[in-house]
Amino acid sequence: MNYTAHSALILGKPALKRLGALLKLMTDPEDLLRWARGEPTEHLLVSFHQGYAVLENLPAEGEATEIARLTHGFALEIGPDSGGPGWVCNGKKTLPLDPFNLHKAAKLLEQWEKNTPPIASSNKEAEKTLRKLLADK
């Protein structure tokens, strides 16, 4: 398995309907379930920004991008073992992440935020919602 140096996956409301599939695609789904139970995670960092969930440090190369495609999320992957530049994906379109595409990556994020509602109106409510839904998995 190839690894990424860093990855970030941003999830909005549409992802809530695909949590089972998200867990199946994850290399270490138990890490997310530990977070949901309030236990320490091994690698995964979970935070919230403007009502969106942000999952960082998904280990496998391409993992965040594949999950973004499936959940209508937004992914950023930097420093893959394969030697490529990394990727940015808005769930539909994927671009290589290189200096010549940074403006395009920013536009993808803006479009994604415009078209994807957050999980909840506040970070606290988004966290509560995600923990509750994952507790049922």
mmCIF file of N, CA and C in Angstrom:
data_model
loop_
_atom_site.group_PDB
_atom_site.id
_atom_site.type_symbol
_atom_site.label_atom_id
_atom_site.label_comp_id
_atom_site.label_asym_id
_atom_site.label_seq_id
_atom_site.Cartn_x
_atom_site.Cartn_y
_atom_site.Cartn_z
ATOM 1 N N MET A 1 0.846 -1.175 0.000
ATOM 2 C CA MET A 1 0.000 0.000 0.000
ATOM 3 C C MET A 1 0.888 1.232 0.000
ATOM 4 N N ASN A 2 0.567 2.200 -0.838
ATOM 5 C CA ASN A 2 1.247 3.491 -0.829
ATOM 6 C C ASN A 2 0.546 4.414 0.161
ATOM 7 N N TYR A 3 1.312 5.305 0.746
ATOM 8 C CA TYR A 3 0.778 6.220 1.745
ATOM 9 C C TYR A 3 0.856 7.661 1.259
ATOM 10 N N THR A 4 0.075 8.550 1.893
ATOM 11 C CA THR A 4 0.173 9.977 1.619
ATOM 12 C C THR A 4 0.823 10.647 2.823
ATOM 13 N N ALA A 5 1.508 11.755 2.577
ATOM 14 C CA ALA A 5 2.115 12.507 3.669
ATOM 15 C C ALA A 5 1.026 13.189 4.489
ATOM 16 N N HIS A 6 0.008 13.683 3.830
ATOM 17 C CA HIS A 6 -1.113 14.311 4.539
ATOM 18 C C HIS A 6 -2.351 14.269 3.657
ATOM 19 N N SER A 7 -3.468 14.063 4.288
ATOM 20 C CA SER A 7 -4.732 14.122 3.558
ATOM 21 C C SER A 7 -5.770 14.794 4.439
ATOM 22 N N ALA A 8 -6.703 15.430 3.793
ATOM 23 C CA ALA A 8 -7.838 16.034 4.483
ATOM 24 C C ALA A 8 -9.089 15.738 3.676
ATOM 25 N N LEU A 9 -10.134 15.361 4.370
ATOM 26 C CA LEU A 9 -11.412 15.051 3.747
ATOM 27 C C LEU A 9 -12.465 15.901 4.444
ATOM 28 N N ILE A 10 -13.185 16.709 3.691
ATOM 29 C CA ILE A 10 -14.233 17.557 4.251
ATOM 30 C C ILE A 10 -15.574 16.949 3.863
ATOM 31 N N LEU A 11 -16.420 16.775 4.862
ATOM 32 C CA LEU A 11 -17.716 16.145 4.634
ATOM 33 C C LEU A 11 -18.846 17.091 4.992
ATOM 34 N N GLY A 12 -19.849 17.129 4.124
ATOM 35 C CA GLY A 12 -21.048 17.912 4.363
ATOM 36 C C GLY A 12 -22.232 16.994 4.593
ATOM 37 N N LYS A 13 -23.395 17.556 4.554
ATOM 38 C CA LYS A 13 -24.628 16.817 4.830
ATOM 39 C C LYS A 13 -24.832 15.589 3.921
ATOM 40 N N PRO A 14 -24.529 15.665 2.608
ATOM 41 C CA PRO A 14 -24.745 14.484 1.759
ATOM 42 C C PRO A 14 -23.983 13.236 2.236
ATOM 43 N N ALA A 15 -22.868 13.424 2.901
ATOM 44 C CA ALA A 15 -22.063 12.286 3.363
ATOM 45 C C ALA A 15 -22.776 11.480 4.444
ATOM 46 N N LEU A 16 -23.683 12.107 5.164
ATOM 47 C CA LEU A 16 -24.364 11.413 6.255
ATOM 48 C C LEU A 16 -25.165 10.211 5.764
ATOM 49 N N LYS A 17 -25.618 10.275 4.527
ATOM 50 C CA LYS A 17 -26.376 9.160 3.952
ATOM 51 C C LYS A 17 -25.468 8.021 3.491
ATOM 52 N N ARG A 18 -24.158 8.262 3.457
ATOM 53 C CA ARG A 18 -23.214 7.272 2.930
ATOM 54 C C ARG A 18 -22.167 6.833 3.961
ATOM 55 N N LEU A 19 -22.484 6.942 5.258
ATOM 56 C CA LEU A 19 -21.493 6.628 6.280
ATOM 57 C C LEU A 19 -21.064 5.157 6.257
ATOM 58 N N GLY A 20 -21.988 4.263 5.964
ATOM 59 C CA GLY A 20 -21.634 2.841 5.877
ATOM 60 C C GLY A 20 -20.610 2.598 4.783
ATOM 61 N N ALA A 21 -20.827 3.203 3.627
ATOM 62 C CA ALA A 21 -19.887 3.073 2.512
ATOM 63 C C ALA A 21 -18.563 3.750 2.842
ATOM 64 N N LEU A 22 -18.620 4.896 3.522
ATOM 65 C CA LEU A 22 -17.401 5.588 3.931
ATOM 66 C C LEU A 22 -16.546 4.676 4.808
ATOM 67 N N LEU A 23 -17.171 4.025 5.784
ATOM 68 C CA LEU A 23 -16.431 3.130 6.680
ATOM 69 C C LEU A 23 -15.821 1.953 5.923
ATOM 70 N N LYS A 24 -16.525 1.445 4.910
ATOM 71 C CA LYS A 24 -15.996 0.319 4.120
ATOM 72 C C LYS A 24 -14.764 0.720 3.311
ATOM 73 N N LEU A 25 -14.709 1.970 2.860
ATOM 74 C CA LEU A 25 -13.577 2.434 2.063
ATOM 75 C C LEU A 25 -12.360 2.809 2.907
ATOM 76 N N MET A 26 -12.584 3.069 4.183
ATOM 77 C CA MET A 26 -11.480 3.506 5.041
ATOM 78 C C MET A 26 -10.513 2.367 5.325
ATOM 79 N N THR A 27 -9.225 2.684 5.318
ATOM 80 C CA THR A 27 -8.202 1.705 5.677
ATOM 81 C C THR A 27 -8.358 1.293 7.140
ATOM 82 N N ASP A 28 -8.671 2.247 8.002
ATOM 83 C CA ASP A 28 -8.831 1.985 9.429
ATOM 84 C C ASP A 28 -10.142 2.592 9.922
ATOM 85 N N PRO A 29 -11.274 1.969 9.595
ATOM 86 C CA PRO A 29 -12.559 2.534 10.013
ATOM 87 C C PRO A 29 -12.719 2.568 11.533
ATOM 88 N N GLU A 30 -12.052 1.663 12.205
ATOM 89 C CA GLU A 30 -12.154 1.622 13.666
ATOM 90 C C GLU A 30 -11.643 2.909 14.301
ATOM 91 N N ASP A 31 -10.715 3.593 13.640
ATOM 92 C CA ASP A 31 -10.201 4.851 14.156
ATOM 93 C C ASP A 31 -11.324 5.899 14.232
ATOM 94 N N LEU A 32 -12.169 5.958 13.207
ATOM 95 C CA LEU A 32 -13.288 6.895 13.208
ATOM 96 C C LEU A 32 -14.332 6.480 14.251
ATOM 97 N N LEU A 33 -14.551 5.190 14.391
ATOM 98 C CA LEU A 33 -15.515 4.719 15.388
ATOM 99 C C LEU A 33 -15.008 4.980 16.809
ATOM 100 N N ARG A 34 -13.687 4.876 17.018
ATOM 101 C CA ARG A 34 -13.122 5.237 18.330
ATOM 102 C C ARG A 34 -13.403 6.708 18.626
ATOM 103 N N TRP A 35 -13.182 7.560 17.633
ATOM 104 C CA TRP A 35 -13.467 8.985 17.816
ATOM 105 C C TRP A 35 -14.936 9.184 18.207
ATOM 106 N N ALA A 36 -15.834 8.491 17.515
ATOM 107 C CA ALA A 36 -17.269 8.637 17.780
ATOM 108 C C ALA A 36 -17.616 8.233 19.217
ATOM 109 N N ARG A 37 -16.880 7.278 19.758
ATOM 110 C CA ARG A 37 -17.114 6.841 21.143
ATOM 111 C C ARG A 37 -16.408 7.735 22.162
ATOM 112 N N GLY A 38 -15.651 8.709 21.673
ATOM 113 C CA GLY A 38 -14.929 9.600 22.574
ATOM 114 C C GLY A 38 -13.587 9.049 23.026
ATOM 115 N N GLU A 39 -13.095 8.010 22.331
ATOM 116 C CA GLU A 39 -11.813 7.398 22.670
ATOM 117 C C GLU A 39 -10.707 8.028 21.818
ATOM 118 N N PRO A 40 -9.464 7.925 22.270
ATOM 119 C CA PRO A 40 -8.350 8.453 21.456
ATOM 120 C C PRO A 40 -8.222 7.681 20.137
ATOM 121 N N THR A 41 -7.863 8.387 19.083
ATOM 122 C CA THR A 41 -7.631 7.750 17.786
ATOM 123 C C THR A 41 -6.144 7.487 17.619
ATOM 124 N N GLU A 42 -5.820 6.574 16.728
ATOM 125 C CA GLU A 42 -4.412 6.265 16.473
ATOM 126 C C GLU A 42 -3.789 7.274 15.517
ATOM 127 N N HIS A 43 -4.485 7.593 14.432
ATOM 128 C CA HIS A 43 -3.947 8.488 13.406
ATOM 129 C C HIS A 43 -4.914 9.605 13.025
ATOM 130 N N LEU A 44 -6.163 9.269 12.955
ATOM 131 C CA LEU A 44 -7.176 10.176 12.426
ATOM 132 C C LEU A 44 -7.380 11.391 13.334
ATOM 133 N N LEU A 45 -7.442 12.551 12.710
ATOM 134 C CA LEU A 45 -7.794 13.786 13.406
ATOM 135 C C LEU A 45 -9.157 14.220 12.882
ATOM 136 N N VAL A 46 -10.073 14.507 13.773
ATOM 137 C CA VAL A 46 -11.415 14.932 13.379
ATOM 138 C C VAL A 46 -11.662 16.310 13.991
ATOM 139 N N SER A 47 -12.062 17.242 13.141
ATOM 140 C CA SER A 47 -12.402 18.582 13.604
ATOM 141 C C SER A 47 -13.604 19.065 12.798
ATOM 142 N N PHE A 48 -14.066 20.264 13.135
ATOM 143 C CA PHE A 48 -15.237 20.810 12.454
ATOM 144 C C PHE A 48 -14.973 22.264 12.110
ATOM 145 N N HIS A 49 -15.463 22.651 10.954
ATOM 146 C CA HIS A 49 -15.278 24.022 10.486
ATOM 147 C C HIS A 49 -16.558 24.461 9.787
ATOM 148 N N GLN A 50 -17.183 25.482 10.305
ATOM 149 C CA GLN A 50 -18.419 26.031 9.732
ATOM 150 C C GLN A 50 -19.480 24.956 9.496
ATOM 151 N N GLY A 51 -19.563 23.988 10.402
ATOM 152 C CA GLY A 51 -20.568 22.936 10.310
ATOM 153 C C GLY A 51 -20.189 21.750 9.447
ATOM 154 N N TYR A 52 -19.003 21.765 8.850
ATOM 155 C CA TYR A 52 -18.489 20.641 8.058
ATOM 156 C C TYR A 52 -17.544 19.808 8.927
ATOM 157 N N ALA A 53 -17.516 18.500 8.699
ATOM 158 C CA ALA A 53 -16.551 17.631 9.371
ATOM 159 C C ALA A 53 -15.269 17.599 8.550
ATOM 160 N N VAL A 54 -14.135 17.650 9.233
ATOM 161 C CA VAL A 54 -12.829 17.585 8.576
ATOM 162 C C VAL A 54 -12.077 16.387 9.157
ATOM 163 N N LEU A 55 -11.805 15.408 8.314
ATOM 164 C CA LEU A 55 -11.049 14.223 8.718
ATOM 165 C C LEU A 55 -9.665 14.328 8.109
ATOM 166 N N GLU A 56 -8.640 14.275 8.944
ATOM 167 C CA GLU A 56 -7.266 14.394 8.473
ATOM 168 C C GLU A 56 -6.488 13.114 8.778
ATOM 169 N N ASN A 57 -5.479 12.887 7.978
ATOM 170 C CA ASN A 57 -4.540 11.772 8.135
ATOM 171 C C ASN A 57 -5.123 10.419 7.751
ATOM 172 N N LEU A 58 -5.958 10.378 6.728
ATOM 173 C CA LEU A 58 -6.348 9.086 6.160
ATOM 174 C C LEU A 58 -5.096 8.536 5.483
ATOM 175 N N PRO A 59 -4.635 7.351 5.872
ATOM 176 C CA PRO A 59 -3.282 6.939 5.509
ATOM 177 C C PRO A 59 -3.032 6.492 4.070
ATOM 178 N N ALA A 60 -3.972 5.821 3.445
ATOM 179 C CA ALA A 60 -3.689 5.221 2.142
ATOM 180 C C ALA A 60 -3.762 6.247 1.019
ATOM 181 N N GLU A 61 -2.837 6.143 0.101
ATOM 182 C CA GLU A 61 -2.847 7.014 -1.070
ATOM 183 C C GLU A 61 -4.156 6.825 -1.834
ATOM 184 N N GLY A 62 -4.835 7.918 -2.116
ATOM 185 C CA GLY A 62 -6.089 7.870 -2.859
ATOM 186 C C GLY A 62 -7.323 7.643 -1.998
ATOM 187 N N GLU A 63 -7.136 7.334 -0.728
ATOM 188 C CA GLU A 63 -8.267 7.022 0.147
ATOM 189 C C GLU A 63 -9.222 8.209 0.305
ATOM 190 N N ALA A 64 -8.695 9.374 0.628
ATOM 191 C CA ALA A 64 -9.542 10.554 0.808
ATOM 192 C C ALA A 64 -10.271 10.898 -0.490
ATOM 193 N N THR A 65 -9.582 10.771 -1.615
ATOM 194 C CA THR A 65 -10.179 11.088 -2.916
ATOM 195 C C THR A 65 -11.322 10.122 -3.234
ATOM 196 N N GLU A 66 -11.114 8.837 -3.008
ATOM 197 C CA GLU A 66 -12.171 7.855 -3.283
ATOM 198 C C GLU A 66 -13.382 8.077 -2.390
ATOM 199 N N ILE A 67 -13.133 8.389 -1.128
ATOM 200 C CA ILE A 67 -14.245 8.647 -0.214
ATOM 201 C C ILE A 67 -14.980 9.921 -0.632
ATOM 202 N N ALA A 68 -14.244 10.935 -1.060
ATOM 203 C CA ALA A 68 -14.881 12.173 -1.521
ATOM 204 C C ALA A 68 -15.801 11.899 -2.698
ATOM 205 N N ARG A 69 -15.356 11.061 -3.618
ATOM 206 C CA ARG A 69 -16.191 10.727 -4.781
ATOM 207 C C ARG A 69 -17.481 10.053 -4.342
ATOM 208 N N LEU A 70 -17.369 9.159 -3.394
ATOM 209 C CA LEU A 70 -18.516 8.377 -2.942
ATOM 210 C C LEU A 70 -19.483 9.179 -2.072
ATOM 211 N N THR A 71 -18.955 10.099 -1.276
ATOM 212 C CA THR A 71 -19.774 10.816 -0.298
ATOM 213 C C THR A 71 -20.080 12.255 -0.687
ATOM 214 N N HIS A 72 -19.667 12.656 -1.874
ATOM 215 C CA HIS A 72 -19.820 14.046 -2.315
ATOM 216 C C HIS A 72 -19.051 14.983 -1.388
ATOM 217 N N GLY A 73 -17.894 14.511 -0.957
ATOM 218 C CA GLY A 73 -17.029 15.300 -0.085
ATOM 219 C C GLY A 73 -15.988 16.059 -0.883
ATOM 220 N N PHE A 74 -15.056 16.668 -0.154
ATOM 221 C CA PHE A 74 -13.950 17.401 -0.765
ATOM 222 C C PHE A 74 -12.667 16.849 -0.175
ATOM 223 N N ALA A 75 -11.704 16.472 -1.027
ATOM 224 C CA ALA A 75 -10.463 15.861 -0.552
ATOM 225 C C ALA A 75 -9.236 16.616 -1.034
ATOM 226 N N LEU A 76 -8.231 16.576 -0.193
ATOM 227 C CA LEU A 76 -6.922 17.130 -0.514
ATOM 228 C C LEU A 76 -5.900 16.109 -0.057
ATOM 229 N N GLU A 77 -5.039 15.673 -0.977
ATOM 230 C CA GLU A 77 -3.995 14.709 -0.642
ATOM 231 C C GLU A 77 -2.652 15.249 -1.105
ATOM 232 N N ILE A 78 -1.695 15.234 -0.198
ATOM 233 C CA ILE A 78 -0.380 15.811 -0.475
ATOM 234 C C ILE A 78 0.704 14.764 -0.235
ATOM 235 N N GLY A 79 1.676 14.703 -1.126
ATOM 236 C CA GLY A 79 2.866 13.878 -0.923
ATOM 237 C C GLY A 79 2.655 12.384 -0.994
ATOM 238 N N PRO A 80 2.027 11.872 -2.036
ATOM 239 C CA PRO A 80 1.845 10.426 -2.125
ATOM 240 C C PRO A 80 3.166 9.698 -2.376
ATOM 241 N N ASP A 81 3.250 8.469 -1.861
ATOM 242 C CA ASP A 81 4.424 7.626 -2.077
ATOM 243 C C ASP A 81 4.721 7.399 -3.549
ATOM 244 N N SER A 82 3.693 7.404 -4.377
ATOM 245 C CA SER A 82 3.884 7.122 -5.794
ATOM 246 C C SER A 82 4.686 8.212 -6.497
ATOM 247 N N GLY A 83 4.935 9.319 -5.808
ATOM 248 C CA GLY A 83 5.760 10.372 -6.380
ATOM 249 C C GLY A 83 4.999 11.442 -7.115
ATOM 250 N N GLY A 84 3.691 11.304 -7.208
ATOM 251 C CA GLY A 84 2.886 12.320 -7.878
ATOM 252 C C GLY A 84 2.748 13.566 -7.021
ATOM 253 N N PRO A 85 2.091 14.580 -7.556
ATOM 254 C CA PRO A 85 1.973 15.844 -6.848
ATOM 255 C C PRO A 85 0.920 15.840 -5.744
ATOM 256 N N GLY A 86 0.061 14.868 -5.725
ATOM 257 C CA GLY A 86 -1.093 14.877 -4.836
ATOM 258 C C GLY A 86 -2.314 15.271 -5.636
ATOM 259 N N TRP A 87 -3.487 15.312 -4.953
ATOM 260 C CA TRP A 87 -4.727 15.585 -5.655
ATOM 261 C C TRP A 87 -5.626 16.471 -4.832
ATOM 262 N N VAL A 88 -6.534 17.098 -5.536
ATOM 263 C CA VAL A 88 -7.659 17.784 -4.929
ATOM 264 C C VAL A 88 -8.896 17.280 -5.669
ATOM 265 N N CYS A 89 -9.944 16.962 -4.918
ATOM 266 C CA CYS A 89 -11.151 16.385 -5.525
ATOM 267 C C CYS A 89 -12.382 16.986 -4.860
ATOM 268 N N ASN A 90 -13.326 17.431 -5.660
ATOM 269 C CA ASN A 90 -14.568 17.987 -5.116
ATOM 270 C C ASN A 90 -15.721 16.981 -5.169
ATOM 271 N N GLY A 91 -15.396 15.716 -5.261
ATOM 272 C CA GLY A 91 -16.411 14.678 -5.332
ATOM 273 C C GLY A 91 -16.773 14.301 -6.754
ATOM 274 N N LYS A 92 -16.510 15.206 -7.688
ATOM 275 C CA LYS A 92 -16.803 14.951 -9.095
ATOM 276 C C LYS A 92 -15.552 15.107 -9.949
ATOM 277 N N LYS A 93 -14.831 16.167 -9.719
ATOM 278 C CA LYS A 93 -13.660 16.477 -10.527
ATOM 279 C C LYS A 93 -12.403 16.361 -9.667
ATOM 280 N N THR A 94 -11.358 15.770 -10.247
ATOM 281 C CA THR A 94 -10.083 15.614 -9.554
ATOM 282 C C THR A 94 -8.996 16.303 -10.365
ATOM 283 N N LEU A 95 -8.150 17.053 -9.668
ATOM 284 C CA LEU A 95 -7.027 17.752 -10.303
ATOM 285 C C LEU A 95 -5.726 17.374 -9.611
ATOM 286 N N PRO A 96 -4.623 17.308 -10.373
ATOM 287 C CA PRO A 96 -3.327 17.170 -9.710
ATOM 288 C C PRO A 96 -3.066 18.438 -8.903
ATOM 289 N N LEU A 97 -2.516 18.267 -7.728
ATOM 290 C CA LEU A 97 -2.239 19.421 -6.875
ATOM 291 C C LEU A 97 -0.800 19.864 -7.113
ATOM 292 N N ASP A 98 -0.645 20.805 -8.018
ATOM 293 C CA ASP A 98 0.681 21.361 -8.299
ATOM 294 C C ASP A 98 0.557 22.876 -8.344
ATOM 295 N N PRO A 99 1.664 23.588 -8.347
ATOM 296 C CA PRO A 99 1.595 25.056 -8.296
ATOM 297 C C PRO A 99 0.772 25.690 -9.405
ATOM 298 N N PHE A 100 0.684 25.035 -10.539
ATOM 299 C CA PHE A 100 -0.055 25.599 -11.662
ATOM 300 C C PHE A 100 -1.565 25.430 -11.516
ATOM 301 N N ASN A 101 -1.992 24.567 -10.594
ATOM 302 C CA ASN A 101 -3.419 24.300 -10.411
ATOM 303 C C ASN A 101 -3.971 24.848 -9.101
ATOM 304 N N LEU A 102 -3.183 25.579 -8.341
ATOM 305 C CA LEU A 102 -3.675 26.042 -7.037
ATOM 306 C C LEU A 102 -4.911 26.922 -7.165
ATOM 307 N N HIS A 103 -4.945 27.784 -8.155
ATOM 308 C CA HIS A 103 -6.134 28.615 -8.351
ATOM 309 C C HIS A 103 -7.348 27.767 -8.736
ATOM 310 N N LYS A 104 -7.116 26.700 -9.502
ATOM 311 C CA LYS A 104 -8.217 25.803 -9.874
ATOM 312 C C LYS A 104 -8.696 25.025 -8.649
ATOM 313 N N ALA A 105 -7.761 24.636 -7.790
ATOM 314 C CA ALA A 105 -8.122 23.926 -6.562
ATOM 315 C C ALA A 105 -8.983 24.816 -5.667
ATOM 316 N N ALA A 106 -8.619 26.082 -5.572
ATOM 317 C CA ALA A 106 -9.402 27.028 -4.770
ATOM 318 C C ALA A 106 -10.808 27.177 -5.337
ATOM 319 N N LYS A 107 -10.925 27.229 -6.645
ATOM 320 C CA LYS A 107 -12.246 27.344 -7.274
ATOM 321 C C LYS A 107 -13.082 26.081 -7.034
ATOM 322 N N LEU A 108 -12.429 24.906 -7.060
ATOM 323 C CA LEU A 108 -13.156 23.668 -6.772
ATOM 324 C C LEU A 108 -13.732 23.699 -5.361
ATOM 325 N N LEU A 109 -12.933 24.178 -4.406
ATOM 326 C CA LEU A 109 -13.415 24.267 -3.024
ATOM 327 C C LEU A 109 -14.572 25.264 -2.916
ATOM 328 N N GLU A 110 -14.453 26.399 -3.544
ATOM 329 C CA GLU A 110 -15.536 27.396 -3.514
ATOM 330 C C GLU A 110 -16.825 26.825 -4.104
ATOM 331 N N GLN A 111 -16.711 26.133 -5.239
ATOM 332 C CA GLN A 111 -17.889 25.532 -5.869
ATOM 333 C C GLN A 111 -18.490 24.460 -4.974
ATOM 334 N N TRP A 112 -17.618 23.648 -4.375
ATOM 335 C CA TRP A 112 -18.088 22.574 -3.507
ATOM 336 C C TRP A 112 -18.855 23.157 -2.316
ATOM 337 N N GLU A 113 -18.299 24.166 -1.660
ATOM 338 C CA GLU A 113 -18.966 24.786 -0.511
ATOM 339 C C GLU A 113 -20.305 25.409 -0.919
ATOM 340 N N LYS A 114 -20.346 25.999 -2.103
ATOM 341 C CA LYS A 114 -21.577 26.624 -2.592
ATOM 342 C C LYS A 114 -22.673 25.582 -2.810
ATOM 343 N N ASN A 115 -22.289 24.382 -3.272
ATOM 344 C CA ASN A 115 -23.252 23.340 -3.634
ATOM 345 C C ASN A 115 -23.474 22.277 -2.564
ATOM 346 N N THR A 116 -22.724 22.323 -1.469
ATOM 347 C CA THR A 116 -22.805 21.273 -0.452
ATOM 348 C C THR A 116 -23.160 21.884 0.899
ATOM 349 N N PRO A 117 -24.327 21.571 1.409
ATOM 350 C CA PRO A 117 -24.685 22.124 2.717
ATOM 351 C C PRO A 117 -23.840 21.481 3.823
ATOM 352 N N PRO A 118 -23.589 22.234 4.891
ATOM 353 C CA PRO A 118 -22.848 21.659 6.015
ATOM 354 C C PRO A 118 -23.695 20.609 6.743
ATOM 355 N N ILE A 119 -23.060 19.837 7.584
ATOM 356 C CA ILE A 119 -23.773 18.832 8.386
ATOM 357 C C ILE A 119 -24.795 19.514 9.287
ATOM 358 N N ALA A 120 -24.405 20.632 9.875
ATOM 359 C CA ALA A 120 -25.290 21.392 10.762
ATOM 360 C C ALA A 120 -24.867 22.860 10.724
ATOM 361 N N SER A 121 -25.653 23.707 11.351
ATOM 362 C CA SER A 121 -25.362 25.137 11.319
ATOM 363 C C SER A 121 -24.223 25.539 12.261
ATOM 364 N N SER A 122 -23.870 24.686 13.208
ATOM 365 C CA SER A 122 -22.757 24.987 14.111
ATOM 366 C C SER A 122 -21.830 23.779 14.201
ATOM 367 N N ASN A 123 -20.594 24.034 14.584
ATOM 368 C CA ASN A 123 -19.628 22.939 14.735
ATOM 369 C C ASN A 123 -20.065 21.966 15.825
ATOM 370 N N LYS A 124 -20.573 22.489 16.906
ATOM 371 C CA LYS A 124 -21.002 21.641 18.019
ATOM 372 C C LYS A 124 -22.138 20.707 17.596
ATOM 373 N N GLU A 125 -23.105 21.241 16.876
ATOM 374 C CA GLU A 125 -24.229 20.428 16.405
ATOM 375 C C GLU A 125 -23.771 19.413 15.347
ATOM 376 N N ALA A 126 -22.840 19.801 14.480
ATOM 377 C CA ALA A 126 -22.314 18.880 13.470
ATOM 378 C C ALA A 126 -21.589 17.713 14.148
ATOM 379 N N GLU A 127 -20.796 18.022 15.158
ATOM 380 C CA GLU A 127 -20.080 16.965 15.888
ATOM 381 C C GLU A 127 -21.059 16.016 16.569
ATOM 382 N N LYS A 128 -22.040 16.564 17.217
ATOM 383 C CA LYS A 128 -23.060 15.748 17.895
ATOM 384 C C LYS A 128 -23.772 14.829 16.899
ATOM 385 N N THR A 129 -24.139 15.380 15.756
ATOM 386 C CA THR A 129 -24.840 14.611 14.721
ATOM 387 C C THR A 129 -23.975 13.470 14.200
ATOM 388 N N LEU A 130 -22.714 13.769 13.867
ATOM 389 C CA LEU A 130 -21.831 12.736 13.316
ATOM 390 C C LEU A 130 -21.567 11.644 14.354
ATOM 391 N N ARG A 131 -21.299 12.011 15.595
ATOM 392 C CA ARG A 131 -21.070 11.006 16.642
ATOM 393 C C ARG A 131 -22.286 10.094 16.802
ATOM 394 N N LYS A 132 -23.467 10.696 16.812
ATOM 395 C CA LYS A 132 -24.686 9.907 16.985
ATOM 396 C C LYS A 132 -24.888 8.923 15.836
ATOM 397 N N LEU A 133 -24.724 9.381 14.608
ATOM 398 C CA LEU A 133 -24.896 8.498 13.455
ATOM 399 C C LEU A 133 -23.863 7.380 13.431
ATOM 400 N N LEU A 134 -22.629 7.685 13.797
ATOM 401 C CA LEU A 134 -21.577 6.661 13.814
ATOM 402 C C LEU A 134 -21.777 5.666 14.956
ATOM 403 N N ALA A 135 -22.404 6.090 16.025
ATOM 404 C CA ALA A 135 -22.645 5.198 17.150
ATOM 405 C C ALA A 135 -23.557 4.046 16.743
ATOM 406 N N ASP A 136 -24.360 4.272 15.721
ATOM 407 C CA ASP A 136 -25.281 3.233 15.240
ATOM 408 C C ASP A 136 -24.624 2.265 14.274
ATOM 409 N N LYS A 137 -23.356 2.481 13.924
ATOM 410 C CA LYS A 137 -22.667 1.629 12.943
ATOM 411 C C LYS A 137 -21.932 0.496 13.638
#
